[in-house]
């Protein structure tokens, strides 16, 4: 798409208001893209996004938001709110109006930087918040911006949900960069697993028989996982790295540590995988006469796509010539899926790189600071804000989204 966003007729309904949204994004172009490039140039891993969070908070405050940083227990989590100035329907009955959340991520990958393009997510979320602030006189209710740390490792959104930060929201919207365009995603349920084997040191040449080799246990576990993959369903994953493997070649290691991830799109099958993995860990310990500690963290669920909201986003992006390419067959995991079981949620993908560019790669990292990524960042800000506008002013849309949501979470 080479034409400017403000030169394109938005999708109905509320096309005039959506044009004002696009105009507000265009007016803040420099501010939005500067934020994206600063975050990209200064990558910070999960729970350590101090500069990114501060920069996001500064921009939001300049646009009239009441900003909390930190919010809850996470030092880099943000909640920023701005009241709409239009009286909500039913306000006489004490109705405060809808609360629509715009989300942002800004953590990077250790050793790689923004190989998942979260700089564009932070900037587009801020851009959407800026656009909504510019038309706050037309909105009932409250614009809620949530900066969510640690998507790559630790599931910051899950922590924020547990702390009540997502309570009372009517919808949550977030875009993700990709090499294709997808409105609905199929996220895998996932957990991080820290595995530590404890043995006994001994001299590897003089008296190795007096040692209990924690590295043998870890190698046994990786071998077992490799064999297990033959029987795993094709859509499920187990993968890991060794973080500690010993201290010297002539010392029997008394401690080894690894980080694994388990994933599946089927929650019931995931429970089976988790039980099997625990058995493999204990079997490796038993075989080597070592002890094992297994700690799970950072749980992400499968995605509960809200099709009512997805259809509105699809219509809005279609006006700008973006075609939905259908379900993404190679998606990973995201804690945005956890949010999707709290309120109506969408997490569409928009392309910032040529199709086939792998995520979590140097190629994707470099693409996240390209002119194509800049264009997508501005487009995403516009589409998220336009979809949010519809939710603010159309009670029937909110009711339909909630009706679908309630039906989807019924046991």
mmCIF file of C-alpha atoms in Angstrom:
data_model
loop_
_atom_site.group_PDB
_atom_site.id
_atom_site.type_symbol
_atom_site.label_atom_id
_atom_site.label_comp_id
_atom_site.label_asym_id
_atom_site.label_seq_id
_atom_site.Cartn_x
_atom_site.Cartn_y
_atom_site.Cartn_z
ATOM 1 C CA UNK A 1 0.000 0.000 0.000
ATOM 2 C CA UNK A 2 1.755 3.143 -1.241
ATOM 3 C CA UNK A 3 -1.010 5.695 -0.730
ATOM 4 C CA UNK A 4 -1.198 7.698 2.483
ATOM 5 C CA UNK A 5 -3.717 6.478 5.053
ATOM 6 C CA UNK A 6 -5.496 9.833 5.070
ATOM 7 C CA UNK A 7 -6.120 9.590 1.311
ATOM 8 C CA UNK A 8 -8.102 6.339 1.617
ATOM 9 C CA UNK A 9 -11.827 6.075 2.367
ATOM 10 C CA UNK A 10 -12.276 4.033 5.572
ATOM 11 C CA UNK A 11 -14.785 1.228 5.913
ATOM 12 C CA UNK A 12 -18.345 1.893 7.030
ATOM 13 C CA UNK A 13 -19.835 2.404 9.519
ATOM 14 C CA UNK A 14 -18.579 5.651 11.073
ATOM 15 C CA UNK A 15 -16.337 6.421 8.097
ATOM 16 C CA UNK A 16 -16.090 10.125 8.977
ATOM 17 C CA UNK A 17 -14.876 9.361 12.496
ATOM 18 C CA UNK A 18 -12.457 6.734 11.203
ATOM 19 C CA UNK A 19 -11.031 9.319 8.824
ATOM 20 C CA UNK A 20 -10.366 11.562 11.822
ATOM 21 C CA UNK A 21 -8.601 8.632 13.476
ATOM 22 C CA UNK A 22 -6.347 8.207 10.437
ATOM 23 C CA UNK A 23 -5.667 11.943 10.401
ATOM 24 C CA UNK A 24 -4.649 11.862 14.064
ATOM 25 C CA UNK A 25 -2.239 8.986 13.425
ATOM 26 C CA UNK A 26 -0.741 10.854 10.463
ATOM 27 C CA UNK A 27 -0.344 13.985 12.584
ATOM 28 C CA UNK A 28 1.626 11.970 15.157
ATOM 29 C CA UNK A 29 3.644 10.056 12.540
ATOM 30 C CA UNK A 30 7.039 11.373 13.648
ATOM 31 C CA UNK A 31 6.316 10.771 17.320
ATOM 32 C CA UNK A 32 5.082 7.204 16.726
ATOM 33 C CA UNK A 33 7.962 6.152 14.483
ATOM 34 C CA UNK A 34 10.577 7.788 16.690
ATOM 35 C CA UNK A 35 9.294 5.656 19.573
ATOM 36 C CA UNK A 36 9.468 2.500 17.453
ATOM 37 C CA UNK A 37 13.040 3.194 16.363
ATOM 38 C CA UNK A 38 14.250 4.103 19.855
ATOM 39 C CA UNK A 39 12.868 0.881 21.317
ATOM 40 C CA UNK A 40 14.316 -1.135 18.429
ATOM 41 C CA UNK A 41 17.755 0.402 18.914
ATOM 42 C CA UNK A 42 17.719 -0.255 22.676
ATOM 43 C CA UNK A 43 16.409 -3.807 23.145
ATOM 44 C CA UNK A 44 15.559 -4.922 26.669
ATOM 45 C CA UNK A 45 14.576 -8.497 27.611
ATOM 46 C CA UNK A 46 11.573 -9.648 29.629
ATOM 47 C CA UNK A 47 10.910 -7.780 32.901
ATOM 48 C CA UNK A 48 13.815 -5.394 32.163
ATOM 49 C CA UNK A 49 12.120 -3.015 29.700
ATOM 50 C CA UNK A 50 12.758 0.058 31.848
ATOM 51 C CA UNK A 51 13.677 2.531 29.114
ATOM 52 C CA UNK A 52 10.947 1.339 26.750
ATOM 53 C CA UNK A 53 8.300 1.618 29.469
ATOM 54 C CA UNK A 54 9.486 5.092 30.446
ATOM 55 C CA UNK A 55 9.428 6.305 26.833
ATOM 56 C CA UNK A 56 5.930 4.902 26.280
ATOM 57 C CA UNK A 57 4.698 6.540 29.477
ATOM 58 C CA UNK A 58 6.175 9.918 28.486
ATOM 59 C CA UNK A 59 4.384 9.961 25.143
ATOM 60 C CA UNK A 60 1.051 8.947 26.667
ATOM 61 C CA UNK A 61 1.307 11.629 29.334
ATOM 62 C CA UNK A 62 1.886 14.266 26.647
ATOM 63 C CA UNK A 63 -1.449 13.269 25.114
ATOM 64 C CA UNK A 64 -3.499 13.685 28.245
ATOM 65 C CA UNK A 65 -3.374 10.205 29.757
ATOM 66 C CA UNK A 66 -3.183 9.582 33.486
ATOM 67 C CA UNK A 67 -0.220 7.209 33.606
ATOM 68 C CA UNK A 68 0.686 4.598 36.233
ATOM 69 C CA UNK A 69 4.220 3.203 35.954
ATOM 70 C CA UNK A 70 4.646 0.718 37.457
ATOM 71 C CA UNK A 71 1.233 -0.844 37.912
ATOM 72 C CA UNK A 72 0.859 -3.969 40.020
ATOM 73 C CA UNK A 73 3.957 -5.975 40.881
ATOM 74 C CA UNK A 74 5.744 -5.575 37.540
ATOM 75 C CA UNK A 75 8.228 -2.708 37.443
ATOM 76 C CA UNK A 76 7.794 -2.220 33.692
ATOM 77 C CA UNK A 77 4.002 -2.594 33.432
ATOM 78 C CA UNK A 78 1.934 0.462 32.493
ATOM 79 C CA UNK A 79 -1.693 1.466 32.876
ATOM 80 C CA UNK A 80 -2.723 4.755 31.288
ATOM 81 C CA UNK A 81 -6.302 5.989 31.135
ATOM 82 C CA UNK A 82 -8.215 8.840 29.566
ATOM 83 C CA UNK A 83 -11.892 9.456 29.953
ATOM 84 C CA UNK A 84 -14.031 10.060 26.923
ATOM 85 C CA UNK A 85 -15.967 13.315 27.023
ATOM 86 C CA UNK A 86 -19.269 12.105 25.571
ATOM 87 C CA UNK A 87 -21.995 11.017 27.947
ATOM 88 C CA UNK A 88 -22.420 7.268 27.861
ATOM 89 C CA UNK A 89 -25.744 5.707 27.003
ATOM 90 C CA UNK A 90 -27.539 5.006 30.254
ATOM 91 C CA UNK A 91 -25.286 7.333 32.239
ATOM 92 C CA UNK A 92 -28.251 8.429 34.313
ATOM 93 C CA UNK A 93 -28.394 4.864 35.623
ATOM 94 C CA UNK A 94 -24.803 5.014 36.806
ATOM 95 C CA UNK A 95 -23.304 3.480 33.664
ATOM 96 C CA UNK A 96 -19.710 4.764 33.339
ATOM 97 C CA UNK A 97 -19.544 3.692 29.702
ATOM 98 C CA UNK A 98 -17.335 1.131 27.980
ATOM 99 C CA UNK A 99 -13.681 0.527 28.865
ATOM 100 C CA UNK A 100 -11.755 -0.472 25.746
ATOM 101 C CA UNK A 101 -8.130 -1.556 26.168
ATOM 102 C CA UNK A 102 -5.291 -0.944 23.741
ATOM 103 C CA UNK A 103 -2.340 -3.180 24.551
ATOM 104 C CA UNK A 104 1.377 -2.911 23.808
ATOM 105 C CA UNK A 105 4.415 -5.164 24.147
ATOM 106 C CA UNK A 106 8.023 -3.980 24.186
ATOM 107 C CA UNK A 107 10.304 -6.782 25.380
ATOM 108 C CA UNK A 108 13.110 -8.102 23.178
ATOM 109 C CA UNK A 109 14.740 -11.497 22.710
ATOM 110 C CA UNK A 110 17.985 -12.137 24.634
ATOM 111 C CA UNK A 111 20.969 -12.028 22.308
ATOM 112 C CA UNK A 112 18.862 -11.121 19.271
ATOM 113 C CA UNK A 113 17.025 -7.886 20.017
ATOM 114 C CA UNK A 114 13.656 -7.141 18.475
ATOM 115 C CA UNK A 115 13.513 -10.280 16.347
ATOM 116 C CA UNK A 116 9.776 -10.446 17.049
ATOM 117 C CA UNK A 117 9.142 -6.794 16.216
ATOM 118 C CA UNK A 118 7.717 -5.730 19.562
ATOM 119 C CA UNK A 119 9.000 -2.210 18.950
ATOM 120 C CA UNK A 120 6.282 -1.877 16.299
ATOM 121 C CA UNK A 121 3.684 -3.200 18.738
ATOM 122 C CA UNK A 122 4.594 -0.634 21.372
ATOM 123 C CA UNK A 123 4.576 2.206 18.862
ATOM 124 C CA UNK A 124 1.337 1.160 17.176
ATOM 125 C CA UNK A 125 -0.415 0.775 20.526
ATOM 126 C CA UNK A 126 0.733 4.240 21.553
ATOM 127 C CA UNK A 127 -0.312 5.535 18.127
ATOM 128 C CA UNK A 128 -3.813 4.113 18.582
ATOM 129 C CA UNK A 129 -4.007 5.701 22.028
ATOM 130 C CA UNK A 130 -2.932 9.063 20.577
ATOM 131 C CA UNK A 131 -5.590 8.834 17.860
ATOM 132 C CA UNK A 132 -8.345 8.017 20.351
ATOM 133 C CA UNK A 133 -7.226 10.849 22.631
ATOM 134 C CA UNK A 134 -7.540 13.231 19.667
ATOM 135 C CA UNK A 135 -11.255 12.379 19.339
ATOM 136 C CA UNK A 136 -11.994 11.872 23.029
ATOM 137 C CA UNK A 137 -14.813 14.407 22.806
ATOM 138 C CA UNK A 138 -16.689 11.868 20.657
ATOM 139 C CA UNK A 139 -16.149 8.887 22.970
ATOM 140 C CA UNK A 140 -18.065 7.647 25.984
ATOM 141 C CA UNK A 141 -16.376 5.603 28.655
ATOM 142 C CA UNK A 142 -12.635 5.226 29.165
ATOM 143 C CA UNK A 143 -9.651 4.549 26.928
ATOM 144 C CA UNK A 144 -7.345 2.104 28.737
ATOM 145 C CA UNK A 145 -3.775 1.619 27.555
ATOM 146 C CA UNK A 146 -1.932 -1.354 29.050
ATOM 147 C CA UNK A 147 1.795 -1.782 28.547
ATOM 148 C CA UNK A 148 2.470 -5.467 29.112
ATOM 149 C CA UNK A 149 6.015 -6.681 29.835
ATOM 150 C CA UNK A 150 7.584 -10.079 29.296
ATOM 151 C CA UNK A 151 5.621 -11.653 26.474
ATOM 152 C CA UNK A 152 8.677 -13.549 25.229
ATOM 153 C CA UNK A 153 9.414 -15.143 28.588
ATOM 154 C CA UNK A 154 7.376 -14.951 31.752
ATOM 155 C CA UNK A 155 3.849 -14.147 30.498
ATOM 156 C CA UNK A 156 3.517 -10.683 31.986
ATOM 157 C CA UNK A 157 -0.129 -10.458 30.961
ATOM 158 C CA UNK A 158 -0.926 -13.568 33.002
ATOM 159 C CA UNK A 159 0.566 -11.861 36.063
ATOM 160 C CA UNK A 160 -1.384 -8.672 35.355
ATOM 161 C CA UNK A 161 -4.604 -10.678 34.959
ATOM 162 C CA UNK A 162 -4.021 -12.383 38.319
ATOM 163 C CA UNK A 163 -3.502 -8.967 39.913
ATOM 164 C CA UNK A 164 -6.840 -7.660 38.587
ATOM 165 C CA UNK A 165 -5.420 -5.172 36.107
ATOM 166 C CA UNK A 166 -7.648 -6.543 33.327
ATOM 167 C CA UNK A 167 -10.818 -6.466 35.431
ATOM 168 C CA UNK A 168 -13.756 -4.507 34.046
ATOM 169 C CA UNK A 169 -12.586 -4.274 30.436
ATOM 170 C CA UNK A 170 -15.099 -4.549 27.609
ATOM 171 C CA UNK A 171 -12.543 -5.565 24.957
ATOM 172 C CA UNK A 172 -8.781 -5.832 24.375
ATOM 173 C CA UNK A 173 -7.004 -5.103 21.083
ATOM 174 C CA UNK A 174 -3.404 -5.734 20.040
ATOM 175 C CA UNK A 175 -1.625 -6.138 16.692
ATOM 176 C CA UNK A 176 1.441 -8.332 16.046
ATOM 177 C CA UNK A 177 3.989 -8.022 13.207
ATOM 178 C CA UNK A 178 4.370 -10.966 10.841
ATOM 179 C CA UNK A 179 5.382 -11.869 7.293
ATOM 180 C CA UNK A 180 1.697 -12.295 6.351
ATOM 181 C CA UNK A 181 -1.690 -10.814 7.253
ATOM 182 C CA UNK A 182 -3.943 -12.824 9.572
ATOM 183 C CA UNK A 183 -6.903 -11.589 11.596
ATOM 184 C CA UNK A 184 -7.329 -14.821 13.568
ATOM 185 C CA UNK A 185 -4.454 -16.750 15.124
ATOM 186 C CA UNK A 186 -4.071 -20.261 16.492
ATOM 187 C CA UNK A 187 -1.752 -19.813 19.461
ATOM 188 C CA UNK A 188 -0.235 -22.825 21.197
ATOM 189 C CA UNK A 189 -0.682 -23.375 24.920
ATOM 190 C CA UNK A 190 2.789 -23.039 26.404
ATOM 191 C CA UNK A 191 4.795 -23.061 29.602
ATOM 192 C CA UNK A 192 8.418 -22.436 30.440
ATOM 193 C CA UNK A 193 10.109 -25.209 32.409
ATOM 194 C CA UNK A 194 13.316 -24.765 34.381
ATOM 195 C CA UNK A 195 14.972 -28.133 35.017
ATOM 196 C CA UNK A 196 17.928 -28.441 37.411
ATOM 197 C CA UNK A 197 19.784 -31.692 38.138
ATOM 198 C CA UNK A 198 21.848 -31.995 41.327
ATOM 199 C CA UNK A 199 24.688 -34.558 41.586
ATOM 200 C CA UNK A 200 28.047 -34.849 43.327
ATOM 201 C CA UNK A 201 31.398 -33.470 42.201
ATOM 202 C CA UNK A 202 34.423 -35.708 41.775
ATOM 203 C CA UNK A 203 37.697 -35.659 39.822
ATOM 204 C CA UNK A 204 36.870 -36.822 36.311
ATOM 205 C CA UNK A 205 40.213 -38.719 35.985
ATOM 206 C CA UNK A 206 41.272 -39.677 39.505
ATOM 207 C CA UNK A 207 38.015 -40.963 41.028
ATOM 208 C CA UNK A 208 35.024 -40.465 38.689
ATOM 209 C CA UNK A 209 33.260 -43.390 40.374
ATOM 210 C CA UNK A 210 32.744 -41.201 43.446
ATOM 211 C CA UNK A 211 30.754 -38.645 41.457
ATOM 212 C CA UNK A 212 27.120 -38.459 40.425
ATOM 213 C CA UNK A 213 27.046 -36.755 37.046
ATOM 214 C CA UNK A 214 24.367 -34.077 36.655
ATOM 215 C CA UNK A 215 25.405 -33.542 33.033
ATOM 216 C CA UNK A 216 24.728 -37.211 32.243
ATOM 217 C CA UNK A 217 21.234 -36.672 33.633
ATOM 218 C CA UNK A 218 20.691 -33.621 31.419
ATOM 219 C CA UNK A 219 21.981 -35.398 28.316
ATOM 220 C CA UNK A 220 19.692 -38.308 29.153
ATOM 221 C CA UNK A 221 16.739 -35.941 29.368
ATOM 222 C CA UNK A 222 17.524 -34.333 25.995
ATOM 223 C CA UNK A 223 17.895 -37.801 24.446
ATOM 224 C CA UNK A 224 14.541 -38.848 25.877
ATOM 225 C CA UNK A 225 12.877 -35.702 24.542
ATOM 226 C CA UNK A 226 14.396 -36.344 21.115
ATOM 227 C CA UNK A 227 12.983 -39.871 21.046
ATOM 228 C CA UNK A 228 9.617 -38.637 22.372
ATOM 229 C CA UNK A 229 9.258 -36.275 19.415
ATOM 230 C CA UNK A 230 8.646 -39.305 17.182
ATOM 231 C CA UNK A 231 5.315 -39.836 18.953
ATOM 232 C CA UNK A 232 4.330 -36.206 19.504
ATOM 233 C CA UNK A 233 1.444 -34.841 17.486
ATOM 234 C CA UNK A 234 2.681 -32.745 14.540
ATOM 235 C CA UNK A 235 1.207 -29.532 16.003
ATOM 236 C CA UNK A 236 2.930 -29.874 19.406
ATOM 237 C CA UNK A 237 6.435 -28.878 20.422
ATOM 238 C CA UNK A 238 9.097 -29.520 23.076
ATOM 239 C CA UNK A 239 12.349 -27.572 22.843
ATOM 240 C CA UNK A 240 15.061 -26.422 25.201
ATOM 241 C CA UNK A 241 18.588 -25.180 25.819
ATOM 242 C CA UNK A 242 21.238 -26.033 28.426
ATOM 243 C CA UNK A 243 22.019 -22.974 30.522
ATOM 244 C CA UNK A 244 24.585 -24.630 32.821
ATOM 245 C CA UNK A 245 26.505 -27.748 31.831
ATOM 246 C CA UNK A 246 29.367 -27.842 34.328
ATOM 247 C CA UNK A 247 32.432 -25.821 35.210
ATOM 248 C CA UNK A 248 35.434 -27.779 33.869
ATOM 249 C CA UNK A 249 36.080 -30.864 31.757
ATOM 250 C CA UNK A 250 37.972 -32.565 34.605
ATOM 251 C CA UNK A 251 35.212 -32.086 37.199
ATOM 252 C CA UNK A 252 32.161 -34.334 37.338
ATOM 253 C CA UNK A 253 29.338 -31.712 37.218
ATOM 254 C CA UNK A 254 27.237 -31.546 40.359
ATOM 255 C CA UNK A 255 24.707 -29.133 38.825
ATOM 256 C CA UNK A 256 23.214 -28.617 35.377
ATOM 257 C CA UNK A 257 20.311 -26.405 34.376
ATOM 258 C CA UNK A 258 18.137 -26.146 31.279
ATOM 259 C CA UNK A 259 15.208 -24.103 30.027
ATOM 260 C CA UNK A 260 12.518 -25.989 28.132
ATOM 261 C CA UNK A 261 9.221 -24.963 26.581
ATOM 262 C CA UNK A 262 6.207 -27.238 26.066
ATOM 263 C CA UNK A 263 3.539 -26.260 23.514
ATOM 264 C CA UNK A 264 0.291 -27.615 22.099
ATOM 265 C CA UNK A 265 -2.890 -26.147 20.565
ATOM 266 C CA UNK A 266 -4.964 -28.676 22.531
ATOM 267 C CA UNK A 267 -5.244 -27.974 26.246
ATOM 268 C CA UNK A 268 -6.119 -31.575 27.168
ATOM 269 C CA UNK A 269 -3.197 -32.960 25.162
ATOM 270 C CA UNK A 270 -0.932 -30.321 26.692
ATOM 271 C CA UNK A 271 -1.771 -31.712 30.150
ATOM 272 C CA UNK A 272 -0.669 -35.156 28.945
ATOM 273 C CA UNK A 273 2.570 -33.675 27.605
ATOM 274 C CA UNK A 274 3.290 -31.955 30.888
ATOM 275 C CA UNK A 275 2.863 -35.193 32.829
ATOM 276 C CA UNK A 276 5.061 -37.083 30.360
ATOM 277 C CA UNK A 277 7.801 -34.461 30.525
ATOM 278 C CA UNK A 278 7.878 -34.696 34.307
ATOM 279 C CA UNK A 279 8.292 -38.450 34.058
ATOM 280 C CA UNK A 280 11.196 -38.033 31.618
ATOM 281 C CA UNK A 281 12.935 -35.670 34.049
ATOM 282 C CA UNK A 282 12.518 -38.069 36.959
ATOM 283 C CA UNK A 283 13.623 -41.021 34.840
ATOM 284 C CA UNK A 284 16.860 -39.210 33.903
ATOM 285 C CA UNK A 285 17.504 -38.480 37.572
ATOM 286 C CA UNK A 286 16.813 -42.072 38.575
ATOM 287 C CA UNK A 287 19.125 -43.411 35.867
ATOM 288 C CA UNK A 288 22.049 -41.237 37.055
ATOM 289 C CA UNK A 289 21.418 -41.313 40.814
ATOM 290 C CA UNK A 290 20.888 -37.541 40.840
ATOM 291 C CA UNK A 291 18.102 -35.300 42.079
ATOM 292 C CA UNK A 292 15.931 -33.070 39.889
ATOM 293 C CA UNK A 293 13.982 -29.847 40.433
ATOM 294 C CA UNK A 294 11.253 -28.968 37.923
ATOM 295 C CA UNK A 295 9.715 -25.480 37.977
ATOM 296 C CA UNK A 296 6.957 -24.314 35.614
ATOM 297 C CA UNK A 297 6.306 -20.638 34.879
ATOM 298 C CA UNK A 298 4.968 -18.244 32.278
ATOM 299 C CA UNK A 299 1.867 -20.172 31.267
ATOM 300 C CA UNK A 300 0.106 -19.095 28.054
ATOM 301 C CA UNK A 301 -3.191 -20.594 26.898
ATOM 302 C CA UNK A 302 -4.718 -21.299 23.518
ATOM 303 C CA UNK A 303 -6.378 -18.338 21.783
ATOM 304 C CA UNK A 304 -10.086 -17.595 22.074
ATOM 305 C CA UNK A 305 -10.519 -15.510 18.910
ATOM 306 C CA UNK A 306 -13.567 -13.243 19.084
ATOM 307 C CA UNK A 307 -15.043 -13.523 15.600
ATOM 308 C CA UNK A 308 -17.354 -10.526 16.037
ATOM 309 C CA UNK A 309 -14.370 -8.251 16.634
ATOM 310 C CA UNK A 310 -12.287 -10.085 14.037
ATOM 311 C CA UNK A 311 -14.880 -9.324 11.375
ATOM 312 C CA UNK A 312 -14.829 -5.607 12.203
ATOM 313 C CA UNK A 313 -11.023 -5.509 12.063
ATOM 314 C CA UNK A 314 -11.094 -7.450 8.773
ATOM 315 C CA UNK A 315 -13.502 -4.930 7.276
ATOM 316 C CA UNK A 316 -11.420 -1.993 8.482
ATOM 317 C CA UNK A 317 -8.172 -3.350 7.051
ATOM 318 C CA UNK A 318 -9.897 -4.303 3.792
ATOM 319 C CA UNK A 319 -10.582 -0.622 3.128
ATOM 320 C CA UNK A 320 -6.799 -0.128 2.998
ATOM 321 C CA UNK A 321 -6.309 -2.970 0.543
ATOM 322 C CA UNK A 322 -5.074 -5.516 3.097
ATOM 323 C CA UNK A 323 -6.428 -9.025 2.479
ATOM 324 C CA UNK A 324 -6.800 -11.515 5.312
ATOM 325 C CA UNK A 325 -4.733 -14.582 4.358
ATOM 326 C CA UNK A 326 -6.600 -16.874 6.735
ATOM 327 C CA UNK A 327 -5.402 -18.736 9.802
ATOM 328 C CA UNK A 328 -1.653 -18.680 10.410
ATOM 329 C CA UNK A 329 -0.546 -22.347 10.298
ATOM 330 C CA UNK A 330 2.801 -21.729 12.010
ATOM 331 C CA UNK A 331 2.007 -19.592 15.028
ATOM 332 C CA UNK A 332 3.842 -19.839 18.350
ATOM 333 C CA UNK A 333 2.524 -18.880 21.761
ATOM 334 C CA UNK A 334 1.426 -15.610 23.324
ATOM 335 C CA UNK A 335 0.085 -14.471 26.668
ATOM 336 C CA UNK A 336 -2.446 -12.388 24.711
ATOM 337 C CA UNK A 337 -4.286 -15.705 24.555
ATOM 338 C CA UNK A 338 -4.715 -15.505 28.335
ATOM 339 C CA UNK A 339 -6.421 -12.141 27.887
ATOM 340 C CA UNK A 340 -8.784 -13.714 25.354
ATOM 341 C CA UNK A 341 -10.383 -15.738 28.169
ATOM 342 C CA UNK A 342 -10.971 -12.583 30.246
ATOM 343 C CA UNK A 343 -12.792 -10.373 27.715
ATOM 344 C CA UNK A 344 -13.461 -10.206 23.951
ATOM 345 C CA UNK A 345 -10.031 -10.061 22.340
ATOM 346 C CA UNK A 346 -8.316 -10.003 18.966
ATOM 347 C CA UNK A 347 -4.618 -10.289 18.113
ATOM 348 C CA UNK A 348 -4.307 -9.862 14.326
ATOM 349 C CA UNK A 349 -1.039 -10.107 12.405
ATOM 350 C CA UNK A 350 0.078 -7.564 9.803
ATOM 351 C CA UNK A 351 3.078 -8.029 7.544
ATOM 352 C CA UNK A 352 6.259 -5.996 8.041
ATOM 353 C CA UNK A 353 8.512 -8.273 5.958
ATOM 354 C CA UNK A 354 8.385 -10.353 2.761
ATOM 355 C CA UNK A 355 6.474 -13.614 3.054
ATOM 356 C CA UNK A 356 8.743 -16.385 4.242
ATOM 357 C CA UNK A 357 10.843 -14.178 6.536
ATOM 358 C CA UNK A 358 11.231 -16.261 9.719
ATOM 359 C CA UNK A 359 10.241 -14.764 13.031
ATOM 360 C CA UNK A 360 12.778 -14.656 15.873
ATOM 361 C CA UNK A 361 15.558 -14.162 13.353
ATOM 362 C CA UNK A 362 18.100 -11.523 12.364
ATOM 363 C CA UNK A 363 16.153 -10.978 9.146
ATOM 364 C CA UNK A 364 12.947 -10.219 11.046
ATOM 365 C CA UNK A 365 14.822 -8.052 13.553
ATOM 366 C CA UNK A 366 16.206 -5.917 10.755
ATOM 367 C CA UNK A 367 12.801 -5.772 9.049
ATOM 368 C CA UNK A 368 11.278 -4.369 12.257
ATOM 369 C CA UNK A 369 13.133 -1.083 11.686
ATOM 370 C CA UNK A 370 12.510 -0.868 7.944
ATOM 371 C CA UNK A 371 10.289 1.553 6.001
ATOM 372 C CA UNK A 372 7.843 -1.321 5.475
ATOM 373 C CA UNK A 373 7.614 -1.832 9.237
ATOM 374 C CA UNK A 374 7.077 1.901 9.724
ATOM 375 C CA UNK A 375 4.165 1.848 7.277
ATOM 376 C CA UNK A 376 2.634 -1.166 9.015
ATOM 377 C CA UNK A 377 3.087 0.444 12.430
ATOM 378 C CA UNK A 378 1.044 3.459 11.323
ATOM 379 C CA UNK A 379 -1.542 1.229 9.637
ATOM 380 C CA UNK A 380 -1.874 -0.942 12.755
ATOM 381 C CA UNK A 381 -2.336 2.132 14.950
ATOM 382 C CA UNK A 382 -5.089 3.314 12.618
ATOM 383 C CA UNK A 383 -6.899 -0.024 12.404
ATOM 384 C CA UNK A 384 -6.747 -0.707 16.137
ATOM 385 C CA UNK A 385 -8.060 2.788 16.906
ATOM 386 C CA UNK A 386 -10.818 2.501 14.291
ATOM 387 C CA UNK A 387 -11.965 -0.840 15.696
ATOM 388 C CA UNK A 388 -11.838 0.583 19.214
ATOM 389 C CA UNK A 389 -13.937 3.551 18.059
ATOM 390 C CA UNK A 390 -16.648 1.185 16.848
ATOM 391 C CA UNK A 391 -16.652 -0.552 20.223
ATOM 392 C CA UNK A 392 -16.951 2.736 22.062
ATOM 393 C CA UNK A 393 -19.925 4.076 20.112
ATOM 394 C CA UNK A 394 -21.838 0.918 19.135
ATOM 395 C CA UNK A 395 -23.438 -0.876 22.106
ATOM 396 C CA UNK A 396 -24.833 -3.554 19.785
ATOM 397 C CA UNK A 397 -21.294 -4.463 18.690
ATOM 398 C CA UNK A 398 -20.148 -4.766 22.296
ATOM 399 C CA UNK A 399 -23.183 -6.879 23.157
ATOM 400 C CA UNK A 400 -22.548 -9.203 20.211
ATOM 401 C CA UNK A 401 -18.867 -9.577 21.126
ATOM 402 C CA UNK A 402 -19.777 -10.431 24.721
ATOM 403 C CA UNK A 403 -22.501 -12.862 23.671
ATOM 404 C CA UNK A 404 -19.941 -14.769 21.602
ATOM 405 C CA UNK A 405 -17.386 -14.552 24.404
ATOM 406 C CA UNK A 406 -19.770 -15.950 27.034
ATOM 407 C CA UNK A 407 -20.747 -18.804 24.734
ATOM 408 C CA UNK A 408 -17.100 -19.654 24.099
ATOM 409 C CA UNK A 409 -16.101 -19.853 27.771
ATOM 410 C CA UNK A 410 -19.070 -21.950 28.877
ATOM 411 C CA UNK A 411 -17.702 -25.338 30.035
#
